[in-house]
Tab-separated table of C-alpha atoms in Angstrom:
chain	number	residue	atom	x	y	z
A	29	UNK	CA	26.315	-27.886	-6.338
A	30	UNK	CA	27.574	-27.717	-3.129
A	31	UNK	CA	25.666	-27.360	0.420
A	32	UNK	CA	25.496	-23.818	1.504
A	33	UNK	CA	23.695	-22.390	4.745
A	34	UNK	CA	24.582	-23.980	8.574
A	35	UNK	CA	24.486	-26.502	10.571
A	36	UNK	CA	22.153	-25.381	13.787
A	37	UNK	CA	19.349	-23.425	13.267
A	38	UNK	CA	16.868	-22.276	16.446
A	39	UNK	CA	13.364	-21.362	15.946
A	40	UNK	CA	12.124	-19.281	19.651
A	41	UNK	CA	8.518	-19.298	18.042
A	42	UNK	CA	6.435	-22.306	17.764
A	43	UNK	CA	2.477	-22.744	18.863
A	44	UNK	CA	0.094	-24.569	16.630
A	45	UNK	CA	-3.679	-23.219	17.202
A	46	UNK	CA	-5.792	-26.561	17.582
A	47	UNK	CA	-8.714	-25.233	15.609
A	48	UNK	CA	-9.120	-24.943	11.459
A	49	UNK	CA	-12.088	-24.039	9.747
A	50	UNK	CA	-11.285	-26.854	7.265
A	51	UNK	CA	-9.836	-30.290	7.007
A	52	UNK	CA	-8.386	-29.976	3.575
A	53	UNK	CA	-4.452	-30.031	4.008
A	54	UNK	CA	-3.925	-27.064	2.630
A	55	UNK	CA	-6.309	-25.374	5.206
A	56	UNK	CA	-5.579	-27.004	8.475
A	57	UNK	CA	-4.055	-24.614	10.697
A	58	UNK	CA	-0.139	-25.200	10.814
A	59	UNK	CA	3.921	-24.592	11.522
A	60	UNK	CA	6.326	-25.301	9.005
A	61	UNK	CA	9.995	-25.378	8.867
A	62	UNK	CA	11.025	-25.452	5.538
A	63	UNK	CA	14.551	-27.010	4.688
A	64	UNK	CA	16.244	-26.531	1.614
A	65	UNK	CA	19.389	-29.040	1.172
A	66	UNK	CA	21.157	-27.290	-1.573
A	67	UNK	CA	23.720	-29.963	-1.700
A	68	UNK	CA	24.657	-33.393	-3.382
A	69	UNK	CA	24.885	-35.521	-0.156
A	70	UNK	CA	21.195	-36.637	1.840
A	71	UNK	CA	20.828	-34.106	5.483
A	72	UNK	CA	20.444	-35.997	8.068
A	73	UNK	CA	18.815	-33.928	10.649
A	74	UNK	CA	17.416	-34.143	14.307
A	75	UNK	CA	14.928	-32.197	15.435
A	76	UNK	CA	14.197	-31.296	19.353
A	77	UNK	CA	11.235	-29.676	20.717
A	78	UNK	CA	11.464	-27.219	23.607
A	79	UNK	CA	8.245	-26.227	25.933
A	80	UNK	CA	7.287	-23.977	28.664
A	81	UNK	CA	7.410	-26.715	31.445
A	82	UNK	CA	8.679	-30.049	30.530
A	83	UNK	CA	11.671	-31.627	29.219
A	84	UNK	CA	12.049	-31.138	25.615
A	85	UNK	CA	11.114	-33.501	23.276
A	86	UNK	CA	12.711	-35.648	20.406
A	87	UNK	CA	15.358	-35.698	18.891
A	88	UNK	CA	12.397	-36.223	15.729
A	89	UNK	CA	14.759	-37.580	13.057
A	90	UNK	CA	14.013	-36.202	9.033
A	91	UNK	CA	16.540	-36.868	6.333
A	92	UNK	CA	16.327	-33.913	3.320
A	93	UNK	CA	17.833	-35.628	-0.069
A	94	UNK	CA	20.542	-33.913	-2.110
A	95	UNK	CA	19.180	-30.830	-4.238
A	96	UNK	CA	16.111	-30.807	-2.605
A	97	UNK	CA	13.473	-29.044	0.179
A	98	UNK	CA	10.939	-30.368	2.777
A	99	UNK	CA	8.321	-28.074	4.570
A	100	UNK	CA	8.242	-30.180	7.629
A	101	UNK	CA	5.006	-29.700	9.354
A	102	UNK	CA	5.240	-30.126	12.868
A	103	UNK	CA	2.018	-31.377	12.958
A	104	UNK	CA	3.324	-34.300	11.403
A	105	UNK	CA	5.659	-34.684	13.816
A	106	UNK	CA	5.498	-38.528	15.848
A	107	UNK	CA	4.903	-38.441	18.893
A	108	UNK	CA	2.727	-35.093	18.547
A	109	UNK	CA	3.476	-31.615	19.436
A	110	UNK	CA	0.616	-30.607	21.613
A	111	UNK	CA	-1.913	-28.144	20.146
A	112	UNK	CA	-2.599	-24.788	21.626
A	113	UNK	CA	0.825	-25.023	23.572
A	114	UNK	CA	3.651	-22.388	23.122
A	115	UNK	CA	7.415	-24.628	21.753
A	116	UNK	CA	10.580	-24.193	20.290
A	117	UNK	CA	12.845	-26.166	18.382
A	118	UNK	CA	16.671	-26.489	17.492
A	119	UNK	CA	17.865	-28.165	13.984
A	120	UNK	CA	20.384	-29.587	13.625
A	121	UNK	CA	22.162	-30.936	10.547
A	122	UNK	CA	25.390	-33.315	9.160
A	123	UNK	CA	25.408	-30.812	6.298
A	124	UNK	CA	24.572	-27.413	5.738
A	125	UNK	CA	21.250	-26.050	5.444
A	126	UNK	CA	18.715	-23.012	5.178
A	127	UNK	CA	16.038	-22.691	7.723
A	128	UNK	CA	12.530	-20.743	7.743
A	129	UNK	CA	9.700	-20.586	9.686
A	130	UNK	CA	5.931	-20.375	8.589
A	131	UNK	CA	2.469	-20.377	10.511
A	132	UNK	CA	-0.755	-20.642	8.741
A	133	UNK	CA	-3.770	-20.043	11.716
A	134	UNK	CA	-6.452	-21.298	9.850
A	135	UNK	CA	-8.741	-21.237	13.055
A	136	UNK	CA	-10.585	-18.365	11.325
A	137	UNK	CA	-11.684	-18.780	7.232
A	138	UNK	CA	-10.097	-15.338	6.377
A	139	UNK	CA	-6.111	-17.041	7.018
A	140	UNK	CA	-3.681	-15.374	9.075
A	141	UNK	CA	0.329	-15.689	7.647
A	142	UNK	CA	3.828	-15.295	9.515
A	143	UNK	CA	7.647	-16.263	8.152
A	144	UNK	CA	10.831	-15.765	9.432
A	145	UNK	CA	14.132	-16.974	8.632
A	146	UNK	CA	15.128	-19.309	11.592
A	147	UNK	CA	18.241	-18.067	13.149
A	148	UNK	CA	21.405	-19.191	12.507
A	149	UNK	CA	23.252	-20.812	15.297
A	150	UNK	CA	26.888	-20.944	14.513
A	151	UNK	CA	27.542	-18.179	12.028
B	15	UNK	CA	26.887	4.503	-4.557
B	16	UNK	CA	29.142	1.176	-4.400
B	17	UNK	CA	26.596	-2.663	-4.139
B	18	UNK	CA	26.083	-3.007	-0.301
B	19	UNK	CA	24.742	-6.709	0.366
B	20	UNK	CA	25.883	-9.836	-0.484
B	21	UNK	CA	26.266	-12.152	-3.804
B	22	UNK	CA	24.663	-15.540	-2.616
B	23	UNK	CA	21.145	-15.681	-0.771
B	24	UNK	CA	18.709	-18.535	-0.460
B	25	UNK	CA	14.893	-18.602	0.948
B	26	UNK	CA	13.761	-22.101	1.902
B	27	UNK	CA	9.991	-20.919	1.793
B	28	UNK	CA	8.107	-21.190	-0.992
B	29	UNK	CA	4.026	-21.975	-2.170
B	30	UNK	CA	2.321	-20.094	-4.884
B	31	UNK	CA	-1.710	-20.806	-3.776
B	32	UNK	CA	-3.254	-22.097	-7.156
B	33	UNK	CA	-6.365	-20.006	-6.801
B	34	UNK	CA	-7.383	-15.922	-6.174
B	35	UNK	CA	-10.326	-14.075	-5.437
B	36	UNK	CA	-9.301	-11.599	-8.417
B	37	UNK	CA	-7.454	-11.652	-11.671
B	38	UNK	CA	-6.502	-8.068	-10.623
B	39	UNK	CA	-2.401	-8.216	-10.765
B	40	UNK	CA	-2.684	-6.808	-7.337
B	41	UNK	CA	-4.946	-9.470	-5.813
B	42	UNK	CA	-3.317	-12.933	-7.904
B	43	UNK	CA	-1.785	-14.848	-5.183
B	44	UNK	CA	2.308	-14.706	-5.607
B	45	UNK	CA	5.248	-14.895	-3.693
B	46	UNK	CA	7.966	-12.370	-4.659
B	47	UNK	CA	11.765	-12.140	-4.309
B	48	UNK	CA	12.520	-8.530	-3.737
B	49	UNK	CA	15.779	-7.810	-5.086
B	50	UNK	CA	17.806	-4.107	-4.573
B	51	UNK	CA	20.850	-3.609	-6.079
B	52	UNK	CA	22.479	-0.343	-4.831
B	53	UNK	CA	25.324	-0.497	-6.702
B	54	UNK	CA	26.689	1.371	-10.179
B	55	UNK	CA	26.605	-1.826	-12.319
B	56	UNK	CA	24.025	-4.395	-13.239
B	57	UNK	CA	23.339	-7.012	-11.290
B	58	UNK	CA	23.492	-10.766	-13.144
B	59	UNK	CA	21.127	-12.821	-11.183
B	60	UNK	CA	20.619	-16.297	-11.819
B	61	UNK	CA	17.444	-18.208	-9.815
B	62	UNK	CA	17.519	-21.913	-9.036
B	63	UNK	CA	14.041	-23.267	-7.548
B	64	UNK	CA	14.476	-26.475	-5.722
B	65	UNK	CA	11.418	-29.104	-5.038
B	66	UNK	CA	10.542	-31.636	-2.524
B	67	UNK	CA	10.442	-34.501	-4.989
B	68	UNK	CA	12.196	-33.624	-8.352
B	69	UNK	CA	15.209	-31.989	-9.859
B	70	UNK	CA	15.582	-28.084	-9.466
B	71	UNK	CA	14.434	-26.041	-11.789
B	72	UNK	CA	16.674	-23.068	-14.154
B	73	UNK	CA	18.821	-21.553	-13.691
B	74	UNK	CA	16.710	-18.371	-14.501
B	75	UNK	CA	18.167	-15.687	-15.791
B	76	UNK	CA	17.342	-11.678	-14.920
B	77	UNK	CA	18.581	-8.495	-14.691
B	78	UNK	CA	18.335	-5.646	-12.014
B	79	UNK	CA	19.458	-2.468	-13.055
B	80	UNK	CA	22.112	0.155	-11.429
B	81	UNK	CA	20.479	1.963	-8.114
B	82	UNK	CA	16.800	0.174	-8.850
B	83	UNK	CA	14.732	-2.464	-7.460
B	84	UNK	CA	12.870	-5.387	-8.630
B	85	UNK	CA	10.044	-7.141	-7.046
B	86	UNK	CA	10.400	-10.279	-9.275
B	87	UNK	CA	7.195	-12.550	-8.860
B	88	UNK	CA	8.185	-16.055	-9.128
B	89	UNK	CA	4.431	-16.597	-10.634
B	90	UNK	CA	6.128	-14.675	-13.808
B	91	UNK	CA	8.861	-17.330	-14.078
B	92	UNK	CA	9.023	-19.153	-17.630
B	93	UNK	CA	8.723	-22.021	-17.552
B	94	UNK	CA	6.471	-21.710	-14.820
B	95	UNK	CA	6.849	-22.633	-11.188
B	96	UNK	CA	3.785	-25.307	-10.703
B	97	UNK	CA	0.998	-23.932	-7.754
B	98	UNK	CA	0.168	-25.519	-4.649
B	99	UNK	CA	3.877	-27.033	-4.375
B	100	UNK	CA	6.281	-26.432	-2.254
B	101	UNK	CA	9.117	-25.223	-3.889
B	102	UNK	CA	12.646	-22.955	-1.760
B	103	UNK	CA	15.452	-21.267	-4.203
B	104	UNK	CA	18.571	-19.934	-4.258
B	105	UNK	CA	19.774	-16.093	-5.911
B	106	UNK	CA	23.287	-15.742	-6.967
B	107	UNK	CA	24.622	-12.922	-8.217
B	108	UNK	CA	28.066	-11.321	-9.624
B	109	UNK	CA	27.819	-8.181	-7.141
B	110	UNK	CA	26.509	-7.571	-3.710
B	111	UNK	CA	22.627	-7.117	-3.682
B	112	UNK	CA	19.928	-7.244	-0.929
B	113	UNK	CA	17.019	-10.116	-1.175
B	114	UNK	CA	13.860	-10.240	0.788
B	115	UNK	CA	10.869	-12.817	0.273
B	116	UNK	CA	7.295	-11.672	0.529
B	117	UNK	CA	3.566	-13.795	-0.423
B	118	UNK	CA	0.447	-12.413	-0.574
B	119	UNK	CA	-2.333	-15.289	-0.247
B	120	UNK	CA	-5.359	-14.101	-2.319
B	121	UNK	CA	-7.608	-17.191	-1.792
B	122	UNK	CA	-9.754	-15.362	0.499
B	123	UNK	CA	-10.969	-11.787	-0.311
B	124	UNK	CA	-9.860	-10.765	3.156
B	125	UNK	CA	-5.527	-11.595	2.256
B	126	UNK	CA	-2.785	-12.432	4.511
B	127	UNK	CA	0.961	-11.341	4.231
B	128	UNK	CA	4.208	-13.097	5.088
B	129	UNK	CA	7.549	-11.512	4.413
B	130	UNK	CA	11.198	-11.731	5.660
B	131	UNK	CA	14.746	-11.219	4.895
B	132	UNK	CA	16.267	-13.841	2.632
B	133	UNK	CA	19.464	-15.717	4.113
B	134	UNK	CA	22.601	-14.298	3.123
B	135	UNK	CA	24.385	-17.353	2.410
B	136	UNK	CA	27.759	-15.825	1.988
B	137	UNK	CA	27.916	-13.757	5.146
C	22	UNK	CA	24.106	2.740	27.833
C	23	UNK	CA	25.712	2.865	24.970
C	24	UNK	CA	24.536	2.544	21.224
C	25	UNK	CA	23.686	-1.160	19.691
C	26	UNK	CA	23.388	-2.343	15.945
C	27	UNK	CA	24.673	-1.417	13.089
C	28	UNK	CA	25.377	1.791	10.676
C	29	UNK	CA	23.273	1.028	7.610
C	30	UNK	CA	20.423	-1.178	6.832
C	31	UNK	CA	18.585	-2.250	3.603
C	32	UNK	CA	15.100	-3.180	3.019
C	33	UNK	CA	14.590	-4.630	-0.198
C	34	UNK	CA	10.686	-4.765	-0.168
C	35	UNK	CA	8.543	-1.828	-0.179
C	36	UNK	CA	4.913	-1.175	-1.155
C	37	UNK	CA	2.406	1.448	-0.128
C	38	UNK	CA	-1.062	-0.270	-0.798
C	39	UNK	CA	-2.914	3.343	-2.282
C	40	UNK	CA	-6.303	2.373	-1.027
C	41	UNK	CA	-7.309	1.808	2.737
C	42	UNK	CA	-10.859	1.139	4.149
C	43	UNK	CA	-10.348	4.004	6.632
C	44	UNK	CA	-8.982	7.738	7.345
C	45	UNK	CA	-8.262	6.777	10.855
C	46	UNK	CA	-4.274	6.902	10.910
C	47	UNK	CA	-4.508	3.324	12.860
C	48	UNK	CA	-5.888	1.596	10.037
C	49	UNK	CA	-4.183	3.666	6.659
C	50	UNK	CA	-2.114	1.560	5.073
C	51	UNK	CA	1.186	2.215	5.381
C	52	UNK	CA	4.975	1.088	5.647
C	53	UNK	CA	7.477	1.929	8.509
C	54	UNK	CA	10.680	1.785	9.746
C	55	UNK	CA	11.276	1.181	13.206
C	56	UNK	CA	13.936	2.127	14.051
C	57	UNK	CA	16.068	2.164	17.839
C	58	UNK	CA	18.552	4.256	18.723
C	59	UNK	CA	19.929	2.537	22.448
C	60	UNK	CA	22.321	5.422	22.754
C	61	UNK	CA	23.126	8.261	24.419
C	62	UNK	CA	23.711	10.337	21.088
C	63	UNK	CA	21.118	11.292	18.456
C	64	UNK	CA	21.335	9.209	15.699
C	65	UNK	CA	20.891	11.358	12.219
C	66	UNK	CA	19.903	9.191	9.263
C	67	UNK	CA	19.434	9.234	5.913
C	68	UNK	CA	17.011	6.922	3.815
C	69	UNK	CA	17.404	6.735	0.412
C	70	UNK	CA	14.626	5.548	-2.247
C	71	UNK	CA	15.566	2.785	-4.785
C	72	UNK	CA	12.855	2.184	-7.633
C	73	UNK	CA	11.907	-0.701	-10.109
C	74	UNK	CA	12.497	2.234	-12.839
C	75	UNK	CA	13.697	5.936	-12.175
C	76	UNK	CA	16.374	7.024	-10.043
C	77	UNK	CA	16.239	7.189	-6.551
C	78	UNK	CA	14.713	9.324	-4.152
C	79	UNK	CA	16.463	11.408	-1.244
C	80	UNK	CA	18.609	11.544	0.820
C	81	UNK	CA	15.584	12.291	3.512
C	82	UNK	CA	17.100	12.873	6.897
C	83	UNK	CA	15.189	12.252	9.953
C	84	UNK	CA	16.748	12.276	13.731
C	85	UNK	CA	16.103	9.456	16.528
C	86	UNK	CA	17.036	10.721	19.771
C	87	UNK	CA	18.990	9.485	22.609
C	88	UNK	CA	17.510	6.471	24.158
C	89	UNK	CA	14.647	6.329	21.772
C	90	UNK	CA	12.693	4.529	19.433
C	91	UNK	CA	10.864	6.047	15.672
C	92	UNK	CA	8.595	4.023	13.840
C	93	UNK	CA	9.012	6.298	10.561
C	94	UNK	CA	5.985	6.061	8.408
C	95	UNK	CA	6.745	5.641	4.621
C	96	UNK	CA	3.610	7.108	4.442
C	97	UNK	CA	4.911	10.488	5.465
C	98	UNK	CA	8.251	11.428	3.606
C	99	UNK	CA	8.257	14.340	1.722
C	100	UNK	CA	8.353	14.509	-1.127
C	101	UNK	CA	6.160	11.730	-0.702
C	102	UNK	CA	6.785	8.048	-1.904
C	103	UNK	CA	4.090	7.161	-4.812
C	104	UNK	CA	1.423	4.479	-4.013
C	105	UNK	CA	1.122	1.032	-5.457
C	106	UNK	CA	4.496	1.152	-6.282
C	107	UNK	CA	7.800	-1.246	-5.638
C	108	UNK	CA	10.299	0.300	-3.816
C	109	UNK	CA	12.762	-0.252	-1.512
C	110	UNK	CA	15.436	1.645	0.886
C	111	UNK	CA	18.769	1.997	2.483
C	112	UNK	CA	19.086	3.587	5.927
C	113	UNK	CA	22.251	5.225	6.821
C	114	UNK	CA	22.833	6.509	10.217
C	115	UNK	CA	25.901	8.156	12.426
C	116	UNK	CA	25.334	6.237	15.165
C	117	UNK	CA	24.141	2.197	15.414
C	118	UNK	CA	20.690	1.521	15.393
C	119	UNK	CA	18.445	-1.541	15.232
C	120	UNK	CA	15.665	-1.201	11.795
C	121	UNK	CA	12.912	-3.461	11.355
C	122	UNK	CA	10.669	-3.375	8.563
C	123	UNK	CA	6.648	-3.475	8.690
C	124	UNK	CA	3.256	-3.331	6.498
C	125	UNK	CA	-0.019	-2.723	7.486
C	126	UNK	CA	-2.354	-3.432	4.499
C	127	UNK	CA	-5.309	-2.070	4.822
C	128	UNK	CA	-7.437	-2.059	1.762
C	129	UNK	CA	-10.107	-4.370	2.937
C	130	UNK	CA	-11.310	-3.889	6.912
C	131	UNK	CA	-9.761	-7.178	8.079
C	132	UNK	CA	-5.877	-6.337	7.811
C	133	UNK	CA	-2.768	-8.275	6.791
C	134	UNK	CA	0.514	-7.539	8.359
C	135	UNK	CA	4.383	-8.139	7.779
C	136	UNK	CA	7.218	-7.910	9.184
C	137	UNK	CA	11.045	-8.966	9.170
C	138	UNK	CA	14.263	-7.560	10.751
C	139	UNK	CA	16.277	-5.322	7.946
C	140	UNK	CA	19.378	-6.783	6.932
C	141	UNK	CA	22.450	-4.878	8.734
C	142	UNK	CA	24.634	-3.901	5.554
C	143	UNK	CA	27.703	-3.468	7.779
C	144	UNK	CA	27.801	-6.540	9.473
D	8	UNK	CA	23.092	-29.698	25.984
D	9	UNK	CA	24.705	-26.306	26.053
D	10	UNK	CA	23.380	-23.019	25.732
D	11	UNK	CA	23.141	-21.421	22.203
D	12	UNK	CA	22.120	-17.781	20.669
D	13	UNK	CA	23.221	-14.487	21.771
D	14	UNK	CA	23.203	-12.639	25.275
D	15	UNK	CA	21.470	-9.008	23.682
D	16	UNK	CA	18.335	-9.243	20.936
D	17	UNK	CA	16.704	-6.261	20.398
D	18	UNK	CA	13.347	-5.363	18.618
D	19	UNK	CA	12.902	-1.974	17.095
D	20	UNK	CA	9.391	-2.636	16.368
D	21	UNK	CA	6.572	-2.791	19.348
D	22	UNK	CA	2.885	-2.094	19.231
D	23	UNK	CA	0.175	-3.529	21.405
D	24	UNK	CA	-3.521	-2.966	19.300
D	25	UNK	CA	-5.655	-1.495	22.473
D	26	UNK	CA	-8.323	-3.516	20.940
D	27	UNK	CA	-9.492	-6.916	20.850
D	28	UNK	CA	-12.497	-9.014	19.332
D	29	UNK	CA	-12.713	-10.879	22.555
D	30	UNK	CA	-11.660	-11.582	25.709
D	31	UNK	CA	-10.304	-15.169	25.324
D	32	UNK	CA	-6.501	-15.057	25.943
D	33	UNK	CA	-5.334	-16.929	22.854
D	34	UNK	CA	-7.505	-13.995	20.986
D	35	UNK	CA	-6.726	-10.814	22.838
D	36	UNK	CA	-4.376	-8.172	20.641
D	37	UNK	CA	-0.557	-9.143	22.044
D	38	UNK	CA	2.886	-9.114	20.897
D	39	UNK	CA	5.632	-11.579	22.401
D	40	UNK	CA	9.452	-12.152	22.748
D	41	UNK	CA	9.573	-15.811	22.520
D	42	UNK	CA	12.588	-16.950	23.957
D	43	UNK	CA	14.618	-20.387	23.594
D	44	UNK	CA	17.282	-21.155	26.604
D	45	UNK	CA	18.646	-24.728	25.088
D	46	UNK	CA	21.021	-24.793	27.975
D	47	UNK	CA	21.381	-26.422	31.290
D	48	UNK	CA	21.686	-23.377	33.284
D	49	UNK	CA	18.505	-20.726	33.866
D	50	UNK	CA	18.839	-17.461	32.244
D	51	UNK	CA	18.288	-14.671	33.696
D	52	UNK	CA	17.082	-11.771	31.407
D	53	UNK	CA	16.887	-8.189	31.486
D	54	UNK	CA	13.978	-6.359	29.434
D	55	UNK	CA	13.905	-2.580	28.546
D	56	UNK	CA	11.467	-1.087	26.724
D	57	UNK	CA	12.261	2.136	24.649
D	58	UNK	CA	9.139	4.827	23.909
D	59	UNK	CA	8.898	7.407	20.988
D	60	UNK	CA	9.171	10.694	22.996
D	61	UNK	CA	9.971	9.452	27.347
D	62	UNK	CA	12.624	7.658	28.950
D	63	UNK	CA	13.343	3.870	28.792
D	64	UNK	CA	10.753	1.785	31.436
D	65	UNK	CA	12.931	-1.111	32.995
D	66	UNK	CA	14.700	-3.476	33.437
D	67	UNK	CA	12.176	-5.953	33.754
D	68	UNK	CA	13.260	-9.157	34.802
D	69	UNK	CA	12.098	-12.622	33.665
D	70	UNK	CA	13.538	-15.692	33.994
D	71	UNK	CA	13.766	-18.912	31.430
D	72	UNK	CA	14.451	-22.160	32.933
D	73	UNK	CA	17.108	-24.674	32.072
D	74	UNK	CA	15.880	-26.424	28.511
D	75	UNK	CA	12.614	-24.082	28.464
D	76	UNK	CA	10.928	-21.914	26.171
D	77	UNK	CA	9.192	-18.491	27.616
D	78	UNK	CA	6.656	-17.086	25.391
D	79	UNK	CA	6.735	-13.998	27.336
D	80	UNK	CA	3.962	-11.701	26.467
D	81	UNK	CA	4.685	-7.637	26.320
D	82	UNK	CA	0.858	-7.290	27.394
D	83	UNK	CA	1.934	-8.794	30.978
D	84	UNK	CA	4.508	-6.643	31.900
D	85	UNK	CA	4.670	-4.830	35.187
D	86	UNK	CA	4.355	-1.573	35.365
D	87	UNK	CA	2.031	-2.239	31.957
D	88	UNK	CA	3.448	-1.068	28.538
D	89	UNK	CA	0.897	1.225	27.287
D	90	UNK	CA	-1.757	0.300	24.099
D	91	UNK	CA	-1.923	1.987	20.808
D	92	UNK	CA	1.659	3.197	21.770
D	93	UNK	CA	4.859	2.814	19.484
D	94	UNK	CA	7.789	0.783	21.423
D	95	UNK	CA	11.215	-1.226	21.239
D	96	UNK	CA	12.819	-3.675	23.153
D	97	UNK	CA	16.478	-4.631	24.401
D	98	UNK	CA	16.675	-7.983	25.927
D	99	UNK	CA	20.164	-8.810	27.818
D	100	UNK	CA	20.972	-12.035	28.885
D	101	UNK	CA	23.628	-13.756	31.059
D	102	UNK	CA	23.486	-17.073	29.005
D	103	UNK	CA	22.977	-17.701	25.255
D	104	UNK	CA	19.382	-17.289	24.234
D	105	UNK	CA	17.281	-17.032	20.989
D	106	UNK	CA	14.723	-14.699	20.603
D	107	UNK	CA	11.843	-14.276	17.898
D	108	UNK	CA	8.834	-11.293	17.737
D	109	UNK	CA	5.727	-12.230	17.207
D	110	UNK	CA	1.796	-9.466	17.284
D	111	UNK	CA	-1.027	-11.066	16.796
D	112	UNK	CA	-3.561	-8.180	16.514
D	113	UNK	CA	-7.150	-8.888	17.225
D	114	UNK	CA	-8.751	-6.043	16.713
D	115	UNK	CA	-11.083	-7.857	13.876
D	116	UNK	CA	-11.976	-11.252	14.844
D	117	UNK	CA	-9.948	-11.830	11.354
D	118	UNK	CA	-6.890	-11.806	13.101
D	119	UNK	CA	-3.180	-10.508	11.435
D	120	UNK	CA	-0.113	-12.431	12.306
D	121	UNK	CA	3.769	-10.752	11.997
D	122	UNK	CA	6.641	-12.334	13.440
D	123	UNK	CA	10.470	-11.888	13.016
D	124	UNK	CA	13.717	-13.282	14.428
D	125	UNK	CA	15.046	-10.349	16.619
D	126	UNK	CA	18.254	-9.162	16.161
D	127	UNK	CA	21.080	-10.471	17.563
D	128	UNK	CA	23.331	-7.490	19.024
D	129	UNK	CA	26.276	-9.632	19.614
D	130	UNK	CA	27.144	-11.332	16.770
């Protein structure tokens, strides 16, 4: 199978709510971009973080093997993204890829959801 | 009416939650891949679900109709799409059709929604 | 200023929870399409109904004006779109406009939402 | 780096909840554009907001440093956009820019999350 999608992808949301009502993984409150690398070669992709008032961060480095997705967690991300702070970020890839965006705000037990597809830099 | 849409579309987000508050078809936790197929022949759809740490799944195989739409669940998939993993997949089909990807998270009694337009891979 | 977008836009999800923990019209569930019209013509529009199994509804024909935006209620078409029921739609209009699809589910008092850009057909 | 996106987004959907649980800004009802300016010059952006049934309020003018993110918030517009009132947006650029919508409605301290990339007028 061959790698479909692009190359850059931009996500203009990005804010990770410091609180959770729970420390289980699945319930800690959270961003996620989710990669799918629908091709037969590893993407190597760098990651940079954009804030409201200092110098964006990174490039974070994550490498997606062939025929396979990750649901990156920013929160994962090393060195941190700063909790309760509003971000960006810009993907970019050596290989095509698909891009969306999820939030879970755990900060309340009764979860809140959002998605978008990231947007596509260079249709 | 002629197929309006494209033939290739792929959503990198994907998590069935492994539990509900109900066994009410309404209220079981799923993730859906809305599918619309305006056109005046069948559309062939085939499904491949990609994983973080094994080999993609299918392809599946289904049908949607002339002029109708089908809100397939991936929790109906056979053989079944495992819960609490992340998972992202890719919809081909032999004439244009329109995909958008919707979950409803029934862990809590009090749900949350996500939904957004697949990526039209062929644009 | 003259009209943005595009002429026709699909949404390929669609559901009308039938049960809502209030009559206030705030807090009814219900679907919409907002839609912008930027220009300095009305935009007439046509929505057509696709279903998981009967043929579709419409054409219903609804009119933004110049410079204006309508968030057009699902809710309210006549003859009216059944409840608890998969559907999905194809807007059609003269002029470009901008869609973008939403839910409000309100069966239990502490609401989930969605939402997600339509995809422009006629890109 | 240089400057990536589109120079017009627009949002057809817009509603601020006149409500909110409490008076803590992360947890007061608000929808925002978030916008992403990767590049090394500042952009300077034009807002106008379109209404159901008067005349488009604008432009309002915000601008997005070089290699910044603006979360900009609807609810801090000047003059205010009205609560409980349906709205749209066109956002016009002189440089590249990304742009995503995002409500958080706090009516119920259970909050409800949507967000959506905008839609790129200039593709």
């Amino acid at each position: 199978m061959h790698a479909v999608g692009r190359k850059v992808w931009a996500i203009a949301e990005g804010y990770i709510p410091g609180e959770s009502f729970s420390e289980d993984r699945r319930f800690v409150s959270h961003e996620t971009a989710c990669i799918l690398n629908t091709g037969d070669a590893p993407a190597e992709i760098t990651l940079t973080v954009f804030f409201a008032a200092r110098e964006p961060a990174g490039p974070y480095r994550v490498t997606v093997p062939p025929r396979r997705t990750l649901h990156l967690r920013f929160n994962d991300l090393d060195p941190p993204i700063p909790r309760n702070t509003d971000y960006a970020s810009l993907i970019e890839s050596n290989v095509p890829i698909i891009v969306q965006h999820t939030r879970l705000d755990a900060r309340d037990p009764h979860i809140a959801l959002l998605s978008t597809i990231a947007f596509p830099v260079d249709q």
